[in-house]
Amino acid sequence: NPHDVAGLHNSEPDLPLCFYSTMTAMRPLPISPPESP
């Protein structure tokens, strides 16, 4: 749901990597991963 993504986009720093990857695949976000090795 676009609305869910838009809402969760506000809490991007706390998003899990798996979900972050999903969002990135849908639309590349100008943010860095929470903690990438």
GROMACS .gro file of C-alpha atoms in nm:
model
   37
    1ASN     CA    1   0.000   0.000   0.000
    2PRO     CA    2   0.150   0.336  -0.106
    3HIS     CA    3   0.001   0.496   0.205
    4ASP     CA    4   0.175   0.247   0.433
    5VAL     CA    5   0.507   0.307   0.261
    6ALA     CA    6   0.464   0.683   0.283
    7GLY     CA    7   0.381   0.659   0.652
    8LEU     CA    8   0.668   0.423   0.730
    9HIS     CA    9   0.899   0.639   0.522
   10ASN     CA   10   0.889   0.886   0.811
   11SER     CA   11   1.046   0.630   1.043
   12GLU     CA   12   1.304   0.513   0.790
   13PRO     CA   13   1.593   0.513   1.045
   14ASP     CA   14   1.416   0.240   1.244
   15LEU     CA   15   1.315   0.026   0.948
   16PRO     CA   16   1.461  -0.325   0.932
   17LEU     CA   17   1.708  -0.397   0.652
   18CYS     CA   18   1.467  -0.638   0.484
   19PHE     CA   19   1.196  -0.374   0.467
   20TYR     CA   20   1.449  -0.107   0.374
   21SER     CA   21   1.554  -0.320   0.077
   22THR     CA   22   1.191  -0.356  -0.027
   23MET     CA   23   1.139   0.019  -0.018
   24THR     CA   24   1.463   0.075  -0.206
   25ALA     CA   25   1.356  -0.171  -0.472
   26MET     CA   26   1.024   0.009  -0.509
   27ARG     CA   27   1.177   0.356  -0.516
   28PRO     CA   28   1.542   0.444  -0.443
   29LEU     CA   29   1.551   0.661  -0.131
   30PRO     CA   30   1.822   0.925  -0.084
   31ILE     CA   31   1.915   0.777   0.255
   32SER     CA   32   2.180   0.540   0.380
   33PRO     CA   33   2.100   0.200   0.533
   34PRO     CA   34   2.057   0.196   0.914
   35GLU     CA   35   2.378   0.000   0.961
   36SER     CA   36   2.550  -0.161   0.665
   37PRO     CA   37   2.874  -0.357   0.719
   0.00000   0.00000   0.00000
